[in-house]
Amino acid sequence: MEPRKVYLDNSATTAVAEDVLNAMLPYFSAIAGNPNSLHQWGRDARRAVDEARENVASLIGAKPTEIVFTGSGSAADNLAIKGSVWADKKGRKHIITSAIEHHAIMDTFKWLGKNGCEVTFLPVDEFGMVRPETLKEAIRDDTLLVSVMHANNEVGTINPIEELGAICRERGALFHTDAVQTTGHIPVDVSNLPVDMLTMSAHKMYGPKGIGALYIRKGIKIVPLVHGGGQEYGIRSGTENTAEIVGFGEAAKLASRLHETGEEARVSRLRDKLLDGIIARIPNSFITGHRTKRLPFHGSVCVKMIEGEGILLRMDYAGIGVSSGSACTSGSLEPSHVLLAMGLDHATSHGSVRLTLGRDTTDEDIDYVLEKFPPIVELLRKMSPYKGG
Ligand SMILES: *Cc1c(COP(=O)(O)O)cnc(C)c1O
């Protein structure tokens, strides 16, 4: 019998859904025109891009003209932040973000901080949540932009973006949210949210890698980072990546149907079974992030007195794919900036493990993980340098 394989790293990336792949394939060869060409080959490609834009827009309650396709979620984050900072005509220099952002946001803010902006990083509570009061205290008359992620990729906590956005509206600052972890997984409706810009990425929602989108509310001015042929309303030049855009559109269509099939409830039940099972079976382990205000597919724990990296490797050997800390910082010995911002000490945060479920995760998968995980921890603790200390 084949050994069981359980992929629990869906926050890092998801597999392309079969329907998505099938929708994409003709656009690599049979329908390979440039969407900007006026002949039939071009028109066929243009039609596909338009339809995909409608599907992505409709997933988040936006208008198609408010969606700009980009080369990734990271590219959309950069476009939102640099594009709106450089477009400001009032000379405002103060920008705000949180201490738990993805590197695509955090490093962009740090860079702007060295290049003419004044940056405030908002602290978070013990769940990794940005409290609206902290934004109220930090926001100023010269605050141009606030960017706070919708849900955190490392600990799954969902931020109160409705309240945060409302504070920005009141004070005349732009509000951007990185919604890469939420779109396609929980309802996101910009027609009901005080959000000016919102980032999405296809590969976190069963679409292809290397394609993202930025929602830009009608009337918001941003400058392009890439000049050229004027594609994407002049905001992101470059020939449209037709196949990937089609894949993103199909993934959005699938996700909007999933809202109705109860996938959110199904996966969150499995998540709770996993998290409850882990803390019941592994002594000195605890859940990181918020228990209820969290992504339905997202589990994260800390196992005291050992390294998450060691767990990752032994879980991998058992056919289970998880991550320790954030994927971007793994391999380095720097503890996660998210866990440190939540108040965890260095040693404890080294024992962090993230287990993120997907559409194909089953009860049997969870049973298998709950069988394999505790003995791995026991073994590692016997070998641990922290033993007895
Ligand atoms: C994955 C991720 C990104 C980056 O998206 P890419 O398409 O991989 O560039 C940005 N923000 C968050 C919260 C993410 O999880």
XYZ file of C-alpha atoms and ligand atoms in Angstrom:
404
model
C 0.000 0.000 0.000
C 1.178 3.513 -0.796
C 2.013 5.410 2.360
C -0.514 8.151 3.108
C 0.337 11.677 1.947
C -1.281 14.585 3.748
C -0.582 18.096 2.475
C -1.303 20.624 5.216
C 0.463 23.682 3.836
C -2.356 25.359 1.927
C -1.436 28.781 3.345
C 1.851 28.513 1.445
C 0.168 27.473 -1.776
C -2.688 25.355 -3.109
C -2.771 22.895 -5.998
C -4.444 24.147 -9.169
C -8.000 22.767 -9.287
C -8.733 20.437 -12.200
C -11.398 22.757 -13.668
C -8.931 25.631 -13.436
C -6.226 23.728 -15.296
C -8.663 22.658 -18.007
C -9.881 26.227 -18.446
C -6.301 27.479 -18.813
C -4.874 24.944 -21.264
C -6.318 26.272 -24.575
C -4.829 29.713 -23.885
C -1.273 28.386 -24.093
C -1.670 27.221 -27.682
C -5.057 27.051 -29.435
C -6.096 30.564 -28.366
C -2.724 32.249 -28.216
C -3.472 35.702 -29.597
C -2.390 38.921 -27.915
C -5.496 40.385 -26.214
C -4.468 43.783 -27.587
C -4.570 42.645 -31.212
C -7.641 43.609 -33.208
C -7.981 40.409 -35.246
C -10.018 37.348 -34.230
C -7.096 35.718 -32.369
C -6.715 38.842 -30.308
C -10.450 39.257 -29.791
C -10.782 35.680 -28.499
C -8.046 36.300 -25.950
C -9.552 39.668 -24.981
C -12.942 38.052 -24.402
C -11.345 35.502 -22.055
C -9.503 38.210 -20.098
C -12.708 40.247 -19.775
C -14.669 37.261 -18.519
C -11.981 36.383 -15.978
C -11.945 39.977 -14.749
C -15.715 39.798 -14.245
C -15.386 36.592 -12.234
C -12.619 37.933 -10.010
C -14.523 41.201 -9.488
C -17.743 39.406 -8.705
C -16.051 37.210 -6.053
C -15.380 40.336 -3.963
C -18.367 42.491 -4.969
C -16.285 44.860 -7.129
C -16.753 46.212 -10.647
C -14.529 44.709 -13.381
C -13.010 48.148 -14.023
C -11.755 48.153 -10.423
C -9.583 45.026 -10.910
C -5.952 45.255 -12.080
C -4.144 41.966 -12.736
C -0.558 41.813 -11.498
C 2.294 39.303 -11.571
C 1.672 38.091 -7.997
C 0.146 39.004 -4.662
C 3.486 40.593 -3.754
C 3.361 42.756 -6.899
C -0.190 43.873 -6.035
C 0.925 44.811 -2.496
C 3.829 46.856 -3.874
C 1.587 48.544 -6.432
C -0.998 49.501 -3.823
C 1.527 50.977 -1.405
C 4.141 52.632 -3.620
C 1.506 53.546 -6.210
C -0.667 55.424 -3.737
C 2.227 57.012 -1.815
C 3.744 58.352 -5.047
C 0.356 59.543 -6.306
C -0.314 61.718 -3.257
C -0.613 65.377 -4.172
C -0.969 66.737 -0.644
C 2.600 66.047 0.475
C 1.536 63.668 3.223
C 4.432 61.512 4.417
C 3.008 59.383 7.249
C 2.031 55.781 6.501
C 0.837 53.051 8.879
C 0.941 49.266 8.813
C 0.935 46.491 11.405
C 3.728 44.465 12.984
C 2.423 41.157 11.593
C 2.262 41.793 7.854
C 3.566 39.550 5.079
C 7.047 40.567 3.900
C 5.549 41.998 0.679
C 3.978 44.697 2.864
C 6.453 44.916 5.727
C 9.570 45.251 3.590
C 7.864 47.756 1.270
C 7.008 49.938 4.272
C 10.535 49.589 5.663
C 11.964 50.626 2.292
C 9.634 53.630 2.077
C 10.677 54.492 5.638
C 14.242 54.896 4.340
C 13.060 56.794 1.280
C 11.079 59.772 2.461
C 8.147 58.351 4.416
C 7.539 58.216 8.132
C 6.288 54.749 9.068
C 4.311 53.584 12.103
C 4.067 49.843 12.810
C 0.974 49.086 14.886
C 1.381 46.548 17.701
C -0.974 43.563 17.967
C -2.606 41.762 20.885
C -1.738 38.241 22.067
C -3.894 36.770 19.270
C -2.080 38.701 16.551
C -4.996 41.076 16.092
C -4.743 44.805 15.405
C -6.990 46.579 17.891
C -8.886 49.550 16.402
C -7.895 51.719 19.432
C -4.223 51.439 18.488
C -4.964 52.744 14.996
C -7.080 55.569 16.451
C -4.097 56.637 18.546
C -1.565 56.389 15.726
C -3.473 57.995 12.851
C -2.744 61.683 12.155
C -3.912 64.471 9.885
C -0.926 63.817 7.619
C -1.495 60.042 7.442
C -1.750 59.153 3.793
C -2.178 55.386 3.867
C -2.965 52.558 6.284
C -2.393 48.922 5.313
C -3.517 46.093 7.608
C -3.866 42.519 6.396
C -7.296 40.881 6.425
C -6.080 37.581 7.874
C -2.599 36.620 8.946
C -0.855 33.830 7.063
C 1.109 32.493 10.044
C -1.518 32.358 12.785
C -4.783 32.683 10.833
C -6.223 35.540 12.887
C -8.790 37.710 11.088
C -8.464 41.449 11.659
C -11.437 43.798 12.196
C -10.883 45.528 8.831
C -14.381 46.995 8.854
C -13.587 49.049 11.967
C -10.036 49.827 10.850
C -11.271 51.022 7.466
C -13.966 53.166 9.086
C -11.314 54.966 11.171
C -9.332 55.683 7.979
C -12.435 57.046 6.235
C -13.138 59.331 9.157
C -9.577 60.681 9.101
C -9.196 60.928 5.330
C -6.497 58.246 4.956
C -6.489 55.538 2.291
C -7.042 51.997 3.534
C -5.442 48.965 1.876
C -5.811 45.364 3.002
C -3.812 42.301 1.961
C -6.627 39.761 1.579
C -4.530 37.005 -0.001
C -5.427 34.523 2.771
C -9.150 35.352 2.858
C -10.435 35.813 -0.689
C -11.916 32.585 -1.968
C -12.072 31.172 1.567
C -14.406 33.441 3.517
C -16.832 36.025 2.138
C -15.151 39.323 1.222
C -17.428 42.049 -0.113
C -15.861 45.412 -0.919
C -19.286 46.917 -1.628
C -19.875 46.608 2.123
C -16.372 47.332 3.403
C -14.599 50.681 3.871
C -11.625 49.428 1.860
C -9.948 51.440 -0.922
C -7.531 48.781 -2.170
C -7.382 45.028 -1.660
C -4.793 42.429 -2.688
C -5.565 38.913 -3.972
C -3.392 36.056 -5.217
C -4.655 33.140 -7.336
C -2.325 30.441 -6.013
C -3.683 30.695 -2.472
C -7.168 29.815 -3.769
C -6.593 26.863 -6.133
C -5.489 29.002 -9.068
C -2.051 29.208 -10.704
C 1.088 30.794 -9.231
C 2.399 34.063 -10.617
C -0.890 35.918 -10.964
C -2.416 38.363 -8.516
C -4.883 41.200 -8.584
C -5.331 44.553 -6.943
C -8.801 45.917 -6.345
C -8.700 49.714 -6.611
C -11.920 51.479 -5.672
C -13.237 53.787 -8.396
C -11.829 57.297 -7.928
C -8.646 56.246 -6.080
C -5.550 57.470 -7.914
C -2.378 55.406 -7.975
C 0.658 55.715 -10.210
C 1.974 52.699 -12.162
C 5.187 50.934 -11.162
C 5.586 49.522 -14.678
C 5.238 51.881 -17.644
C 4.737 50.631 -21.164
C 1.888 49.652 -23.447
C -0.779 50.911 -21.082
C -2.485 47.592 -20.352
C -4.645 47.155 -17.237
C -6.035 50.706 -17.442
C -2.489 52.038 -17.683
C -1.703 50.875 -14.157
C 0.222 47.716 -15.031
C 1.745 47.596 -18.480
C 2.799 44.345 -20.117
C 0.957 41.910 -22.386
C -1.748 40.206 -20.339
C -0.889 36.710 -19.130
C -4.040 35.302 -20.711
C -3.799 31.694 -19.517
C -3.043 32.653 -15.928
C -5.733 35.319 -15.889
C -8.222 32.743 -17.176
C -7.075 30.384 -14.413
C -7.583 33.069 -11.797
C -11.073 33.778 -13.169
C -11.998 30.094 -13.036
C -10.632 29.768 -9.486
C -12.757 32.773 -8.474
C -15.832 31.215 -10.067
C -15.249 27.939 -8.194
C -14.659 29.779 -4.914
C -17.867 31.794 -5.214
C -19.811 28.535 -5.612
C -18.014 26.992 -2.649
C -19.492 29.651 -0.385
C -22.814 27.897 -0.964
C -21.671 24.291 -0.517
C -20.702 24.606 3.121
C -16.959 24.112 2.545
C -16.191 26.731 5.171
C -18.097 24.785 7.847
C -16.644 21.450 6.705
C -13.046 22.572 6.836
C -13.402 24.499 10.093
C -14.811 21.386 11.777
C -11.726 19.449 10.653
C -9.487 22.295 11.814
C -11.046 22.207 15.270
C -10.702 18.435 15.419
C -7.013 18.821 14.547
C -6.304 21.636 17.011
C -8.255 20.067 19.889
C -6.564 16.740 19.139
C -3.081 18.250 19.194
C -3.422 20.091 22.487
C -5.089 17.054 24.094
C -2.335 14.673 22.955
C 0.810 16.804 23.144
C 1.793 18.116 26.576
C 3.083 21.697 26.654
C 1.544 22.666 23.359
C -0.833 25.543 22.712
C -2.751 27.139 19.871
C -1.375 30.376 18.421
C -3.697 33.016 16.991
C -7.354 33.567 17.759
C -9.464 30.504 18.479
C -12.629 31.634 16.648
C -11.749 34.777 14.678
C -9.478 32.745 12.441
C -9.371 31.372 8.919
C -11.549 28.236 8.669
C -8.723 26.158 7.157
C -5.917 27.437 9.377
C -4.304 25.678 12.321
C -1.169 26.838 14.117
C 0.388 25.656 17.343
C 3.510 26.058 19.421
C 5.193 23.001 20.874
C 7.408 24.030 23.744
C 11.015 22.928 24.156
C 11.641 21.835 20.581
C 12.274 23.322 17.136
C 9.479 23.576 14.588
C 12.042 22.792 11.909
C 12.720 19.376 13.409
C 9.004 18.651 13.520
C 8.643 19.711 9.886
C 11.364 17.307 8.737
C 10.035 14.311 10.664
C 6.459 15.024 9.636
C 7.668 15.187 6.033
C 9.257 11.764 6.488
C 5.851 10.507 7.676
C 4.229 11.912 4.518
C 2.777 15.036 6.142
C 3.484 18.516 4.751
C 3.455 21.333 7.331
C 5.475 24.484 7.858
C 7.320 25.966 10.796
C 7.008 29.688 11.291
C 6.467 31.362 7.954
C 7.623 29.783 4.719
C 9.603 32.879 3.825
C 11.717 32.857 6.972
C 12.153 29.106 7.356
C 15.733 28.054 6.874
C 16.865 31.067 8.865
C 17.160 30.991 12.623
C 15.312 34.281 13.010
C 12.093 33.597 14.904
C 8.852 34.692 13.259
C 8.195 38.443 13.502
C 4.512 37.618 13.890
C 4.936 35.435 16.972
C 7.368 37.912 18.556
C 4.877 40.743 17.950
C 2.256 38.622 19.744
C 4.513 38.581 22.788
C 5.994 35.080 22.552
C 9.621 34.690 23.627
C 12.287 33.546 21.167
C 12.623 29.978 22.478
C 8.891 29.299 22.446
C 8.333 30.803 19.021
C 10.943 28.426 17.569
C 8.503 25.582 18.281
C 5.794 26.906 15.986
C 4.081 24.621 13.497
C 1.481 25.657 10.940
C -1.010 23.126 9.580
C -3.304 24.562 6.926
C -6.070 22.389 5.520
C -7.513 22.327 2.020
C -10.533 21.322 -0.012
C -9.269 17.743 -0.239
C -8.454 17.284 3.464
C -10.479 14.434 5.007
C -11.283 13.132 8.482
C -8.890 10.239 7.833
C -6.104 12.712 7.037
C -6.632 14.416 10.389
C -6.704 11.054 12.199
C -3.397 10.183 10.539
C -1.776 13.461 11.612
C -3.041 13.028 15.165
C -1.508 9.545 15.210
C 1.913 10.633 13.856
C 2.449 14.056 15.451
C 2.609 13.181 19.205
C 5.310 10.462 18.956
C 7.432 12.791 16.794
C 7.281 15.418 19.521
C 8.086 12.829 22.189
C 11.127 11.637 20.254
C 12.397 15.154 19.577
C 11.962 16.126 23.210
C 14.102 13.170 24.283
C 16.851 14.472 21.992
C 16.283 18.134 22.767
C 19.018 20.377 24.175
C 16.257 22.096 26.188
C 15.548 18.831 28.041
C 15.222 19.359 31.728
C 16.003 23.054 31.367
C 1.255 34.443 -0.136
C 0.979 35.782 0.401
C 1.384 36.945 -0.284
C 2.228 36.892 -1.535
O 1.509 36.423 -2.641
P 2.373 35.884 -3.898
O 1.361 35.696 -4.969
O 2.987 34.586 -3.442
O 3.375 36.921 -4.204
C 1.064 38.163 0.251
N 0.370 38.258 1.385
C -0.038 37.176 2.074
C -0.822 37.355 3.323
C 0.250 35.906 1.603
O -0.141 34.843 2.302
